[in-house]
XYZ file of C-alpha atoms in Angstrom:
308
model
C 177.427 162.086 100.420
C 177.864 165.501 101.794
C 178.384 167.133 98.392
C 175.371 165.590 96.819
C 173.065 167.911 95.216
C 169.584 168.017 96.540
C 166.662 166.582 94.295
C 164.682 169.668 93.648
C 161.481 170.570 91.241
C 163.954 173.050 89.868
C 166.561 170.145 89.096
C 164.330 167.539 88.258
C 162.836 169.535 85.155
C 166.374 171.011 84.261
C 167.811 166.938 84.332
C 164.880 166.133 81.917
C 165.308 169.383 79.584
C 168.520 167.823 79.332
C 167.150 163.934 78.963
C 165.184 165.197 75.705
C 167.923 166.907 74.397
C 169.628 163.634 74.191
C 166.491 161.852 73.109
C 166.093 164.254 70.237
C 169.504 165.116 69.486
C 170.759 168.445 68.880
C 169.344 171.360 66.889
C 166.116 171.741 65.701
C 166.223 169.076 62.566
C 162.555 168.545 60.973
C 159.365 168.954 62.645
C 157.310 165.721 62.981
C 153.972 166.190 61.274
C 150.914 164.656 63.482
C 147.492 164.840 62.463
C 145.214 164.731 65.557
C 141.412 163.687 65.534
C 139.601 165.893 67.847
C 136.021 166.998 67.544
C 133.177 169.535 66.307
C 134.257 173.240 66.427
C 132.316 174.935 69.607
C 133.743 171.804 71.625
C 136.461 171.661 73.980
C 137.929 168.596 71.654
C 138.398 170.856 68.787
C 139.740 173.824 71.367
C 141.973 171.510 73.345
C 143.162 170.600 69.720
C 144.237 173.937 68.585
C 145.649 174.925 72.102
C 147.291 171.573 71.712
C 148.619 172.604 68.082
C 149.784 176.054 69.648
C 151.674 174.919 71.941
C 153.591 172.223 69.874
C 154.089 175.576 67.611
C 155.404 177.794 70.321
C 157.212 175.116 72.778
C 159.268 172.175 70.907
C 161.032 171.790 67.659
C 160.228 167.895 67.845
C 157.002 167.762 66.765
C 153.676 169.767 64.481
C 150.442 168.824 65.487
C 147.353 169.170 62.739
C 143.834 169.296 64.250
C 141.271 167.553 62.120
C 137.635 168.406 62.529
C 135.664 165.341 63.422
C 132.201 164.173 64.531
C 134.026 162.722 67.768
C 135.325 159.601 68.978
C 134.293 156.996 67.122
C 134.828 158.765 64.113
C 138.577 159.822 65.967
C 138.524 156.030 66.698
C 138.055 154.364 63.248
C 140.178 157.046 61.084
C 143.028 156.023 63.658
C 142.728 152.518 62.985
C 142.631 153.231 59.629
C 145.420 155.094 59.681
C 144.281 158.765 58.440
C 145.566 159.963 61.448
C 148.608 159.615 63.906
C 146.280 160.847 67.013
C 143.167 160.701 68.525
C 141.236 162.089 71.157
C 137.994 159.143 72.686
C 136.147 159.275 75.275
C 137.026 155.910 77.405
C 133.465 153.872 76.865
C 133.918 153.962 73.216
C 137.521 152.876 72.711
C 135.648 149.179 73.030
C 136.903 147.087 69.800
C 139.868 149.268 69.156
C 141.650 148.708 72.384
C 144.095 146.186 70.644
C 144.782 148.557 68.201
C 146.136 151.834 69.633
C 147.612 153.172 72.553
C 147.119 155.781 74.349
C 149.733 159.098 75.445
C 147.733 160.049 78.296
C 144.393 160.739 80.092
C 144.053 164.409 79.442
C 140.334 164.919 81.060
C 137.391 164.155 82.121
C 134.221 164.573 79.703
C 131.187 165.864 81.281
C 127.409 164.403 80.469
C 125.194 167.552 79.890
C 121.293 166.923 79.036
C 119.984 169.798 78.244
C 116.164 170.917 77.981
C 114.018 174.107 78.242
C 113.195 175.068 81.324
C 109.499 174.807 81.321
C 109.596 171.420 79.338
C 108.334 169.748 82.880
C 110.854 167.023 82.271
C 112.852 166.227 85.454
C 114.356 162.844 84.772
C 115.597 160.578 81.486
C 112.793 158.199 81.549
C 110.516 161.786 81.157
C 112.025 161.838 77.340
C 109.615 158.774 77.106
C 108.289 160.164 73.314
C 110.056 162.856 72.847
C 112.620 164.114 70.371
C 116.404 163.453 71.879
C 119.443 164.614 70.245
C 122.422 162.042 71.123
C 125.297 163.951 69.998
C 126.298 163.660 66.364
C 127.117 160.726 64.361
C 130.231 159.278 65.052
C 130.195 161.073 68.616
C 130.992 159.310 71.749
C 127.533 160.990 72.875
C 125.935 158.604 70.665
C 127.260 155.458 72.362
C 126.935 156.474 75.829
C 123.363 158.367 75.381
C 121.875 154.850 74.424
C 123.483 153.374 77.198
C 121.807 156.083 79.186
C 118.795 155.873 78.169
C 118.945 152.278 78.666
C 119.476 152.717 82.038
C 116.982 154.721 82.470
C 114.632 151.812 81.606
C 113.963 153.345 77.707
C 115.072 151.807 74.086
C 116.663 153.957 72.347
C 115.028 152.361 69.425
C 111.385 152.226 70.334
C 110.583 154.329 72.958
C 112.292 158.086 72.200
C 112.828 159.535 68.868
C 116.208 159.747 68.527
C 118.444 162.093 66.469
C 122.471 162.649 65.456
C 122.676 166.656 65.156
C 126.029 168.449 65.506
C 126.446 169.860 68.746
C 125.405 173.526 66.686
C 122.595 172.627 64.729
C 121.213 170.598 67.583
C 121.277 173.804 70.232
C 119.150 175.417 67.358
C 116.592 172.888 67.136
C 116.459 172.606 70.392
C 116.195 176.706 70.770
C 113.687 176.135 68.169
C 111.336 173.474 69.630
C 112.338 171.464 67.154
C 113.759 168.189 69.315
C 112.985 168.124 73.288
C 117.036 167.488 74.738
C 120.355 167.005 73.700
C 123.180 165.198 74.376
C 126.748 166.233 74.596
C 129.854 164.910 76.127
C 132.317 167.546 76.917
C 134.171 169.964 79.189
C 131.929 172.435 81.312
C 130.997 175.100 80.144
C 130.739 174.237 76.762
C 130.512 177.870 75.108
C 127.666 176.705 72.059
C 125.169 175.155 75.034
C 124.876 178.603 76.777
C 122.448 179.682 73.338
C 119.040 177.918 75.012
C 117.620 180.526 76.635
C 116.234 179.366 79.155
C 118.559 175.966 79.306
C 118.363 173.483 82.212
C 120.644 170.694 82.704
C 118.805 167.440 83.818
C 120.790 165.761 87.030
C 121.904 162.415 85.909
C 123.286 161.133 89.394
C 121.094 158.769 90.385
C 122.202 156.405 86.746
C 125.817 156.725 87.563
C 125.947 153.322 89.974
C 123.510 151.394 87.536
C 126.021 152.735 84.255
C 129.188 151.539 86.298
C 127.150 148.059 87.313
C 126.243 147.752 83.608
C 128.799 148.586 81.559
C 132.133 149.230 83.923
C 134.102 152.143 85.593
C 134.175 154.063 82.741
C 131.997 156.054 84.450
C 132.373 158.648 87.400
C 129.866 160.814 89.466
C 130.869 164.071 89.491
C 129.462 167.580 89.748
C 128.659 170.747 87.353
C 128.637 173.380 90.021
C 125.961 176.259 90.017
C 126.429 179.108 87.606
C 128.776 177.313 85.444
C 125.806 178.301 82.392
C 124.090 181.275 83.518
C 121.794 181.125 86.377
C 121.797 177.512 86.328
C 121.556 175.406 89.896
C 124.396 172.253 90.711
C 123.670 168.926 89.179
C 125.487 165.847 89.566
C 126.250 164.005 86.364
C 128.010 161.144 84.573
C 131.721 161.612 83.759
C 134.089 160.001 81.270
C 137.599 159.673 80.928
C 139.066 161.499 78.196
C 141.851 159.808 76.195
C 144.595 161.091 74.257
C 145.640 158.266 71.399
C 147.989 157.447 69.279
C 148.728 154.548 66.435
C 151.607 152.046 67.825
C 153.579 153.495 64.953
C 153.771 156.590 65.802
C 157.491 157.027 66.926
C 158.634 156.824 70.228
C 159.984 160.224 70.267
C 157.005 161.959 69.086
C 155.524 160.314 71.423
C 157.506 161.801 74.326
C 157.016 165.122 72.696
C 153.892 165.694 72.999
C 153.127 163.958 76.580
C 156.168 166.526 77.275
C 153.867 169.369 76.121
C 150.960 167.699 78.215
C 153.387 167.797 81.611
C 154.913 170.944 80.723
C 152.550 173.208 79.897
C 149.244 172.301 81.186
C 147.830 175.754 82.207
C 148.136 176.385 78.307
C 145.976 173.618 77.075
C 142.888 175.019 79.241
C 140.085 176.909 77.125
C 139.502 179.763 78.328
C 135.834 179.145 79.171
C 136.921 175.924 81.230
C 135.874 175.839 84.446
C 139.521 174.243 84.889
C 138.651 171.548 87.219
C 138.572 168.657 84.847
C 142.006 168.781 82.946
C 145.225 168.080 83.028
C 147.052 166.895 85.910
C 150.364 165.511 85.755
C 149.667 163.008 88.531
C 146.412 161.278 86.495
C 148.085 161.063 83.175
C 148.960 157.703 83.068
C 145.358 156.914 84.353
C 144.338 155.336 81.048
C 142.744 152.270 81.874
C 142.798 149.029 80.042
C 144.357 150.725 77.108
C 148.853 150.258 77.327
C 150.748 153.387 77.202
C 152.712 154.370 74.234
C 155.935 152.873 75.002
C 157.489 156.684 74.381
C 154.715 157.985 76.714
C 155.910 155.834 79.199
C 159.090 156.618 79.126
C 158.733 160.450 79.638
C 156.147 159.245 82.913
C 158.513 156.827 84.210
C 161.245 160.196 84.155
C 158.493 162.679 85.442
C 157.586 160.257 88.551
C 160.516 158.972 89.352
């Protein structure tokens, strides 16, 4: 028709202001509370928690989030299933046995391998750590799944042939500092303010593992690049990345459900750290990237409205 009104951003986003209006009803009524399982403070799962928490605070009347401190995902993983939380954030390798029990509100980013070591230690590859005292991430991290599955790779039992430790990402930067372990472990955003403390800190390049982790254990895992400078004077290395989930219990309604992937669409730029290098996160057009594990069925309704 002549008269018809053009499909523009503008429109689209006023026509689904107006679709969650409807969804929630009017006024503000009571705030959903949502307890979400993020990570150790000094990562970005804790930050993109809080930012998360912020913006439910500052943007919609639907829904509260509550950050919870965690070890990581499979500690986020087994208090969902248990149901001490509504929400979880997992890196995508260790969802494993839980897949049948939660589903997931979006992909939010991509988790970043970083082995760090001193400088001078002379070790240049993972099966160097042959002996040596390795951090993987702390208990109940998904650094502790995917580091043996690393070092597996790499041709080394975790078991037998390093001696292997569960630090907090903190306490494990000291030791490390210290002399007290050789590398750590940690699965995260880049940079990661707490690993820029190891002075002098170098990132071992974990490229050449990323076909033989995909052949092994699935595409769970990308190749992707920490560029130069993103920790002080250090060069590029190519490393492992992981999909970063957002979860939720099948319970959790449908419309706190859409709220929140609505603050994920909405106001991405606000759920970047500020130390991010930004490259990672949220994009509207990968959040229904989530693998083997279903969308919420509210999630899916608010992507179904945002892509048409």
């Amino acid at each position: 028709m002549s008269g018809a009104v053009p499909m523009t951003r503008r429109r689209m986003l006023a026509l689904t202001a107006l679709a969650s209006a409807a969804l929630f009803g009017c006024g503000t009524g009571d705030r959903s509370t949502v307890r979400l399982a993020s990570g150790e403070d000094g990562g970005f799962y804790f930050a993109f928690a809080r930012l998360l928490a912020d913006a439910a605070a500052n943007e919609t009347d639907h829904v509260r989030i509550e950050p919870v401190e965690t070890a990581g995902s499979q500690q986020n993983l087994r208090m969902i299933a248990d149901g001490e939380v509504e929400t979880a954030l997992a890196l995508a390798d260790s969802v494993g046995d839980f897949a049948g029990r939660v589903l997931a509100l979006g992909r939010v980013y991509e988790n970043y391998l970083q082995l760090a070591v001193h400088a001078d230690s002379g070790i240049e590859q993972v099966a160097d750590l042959r002996g040596r005292r390795v951090n993987l991430g702390a208990a109940g991290s998904g650094a502790a799944l995917t580091g043996a599955r690393l070092l597996a790779t790499a041709g080394l039992d975790p078991t037998v042939d390093v001696v292997t430790e569960h630090r907090p990402l903190r306490e494990a930067v000291r030791a490390l500092t210290d002399g007290d372990i050789d590398a750590l472990l940690w699965a995260g955003g880049v940079p990661t303010a707490a690993l820029t403390v190891p002075d002098p800190m170098r990132l071992l390049d974990l490229g050449a593992l990323v076909a033989p982790m995909r052949a092994e254990y699935g595409p769970v895992y990308d190749h992707v690049a920490i560029p130069a400078d993103a920790y002080p004077g250090s060069p590029a290395v190519h490393t492992i990345g992981v999909t970063n989930l957002l979860l939720a219990t099948a319970t959790l309604p449908d419309e706190t459900a859409a709220a929140i992937v609505e603050l994920l669409l909405w106001h991405a730029d606000a759920l970047v750290p500020a130390e991010a290098a930004g490259t990672q996160f949220l994009d509207g057009r990968f959040l229904i990237g989530t693998g083997t594990v279903p969308l919420h069925p509210g999630a899916a309704e608010v992507y179904r409205r945002w892509h048409g």
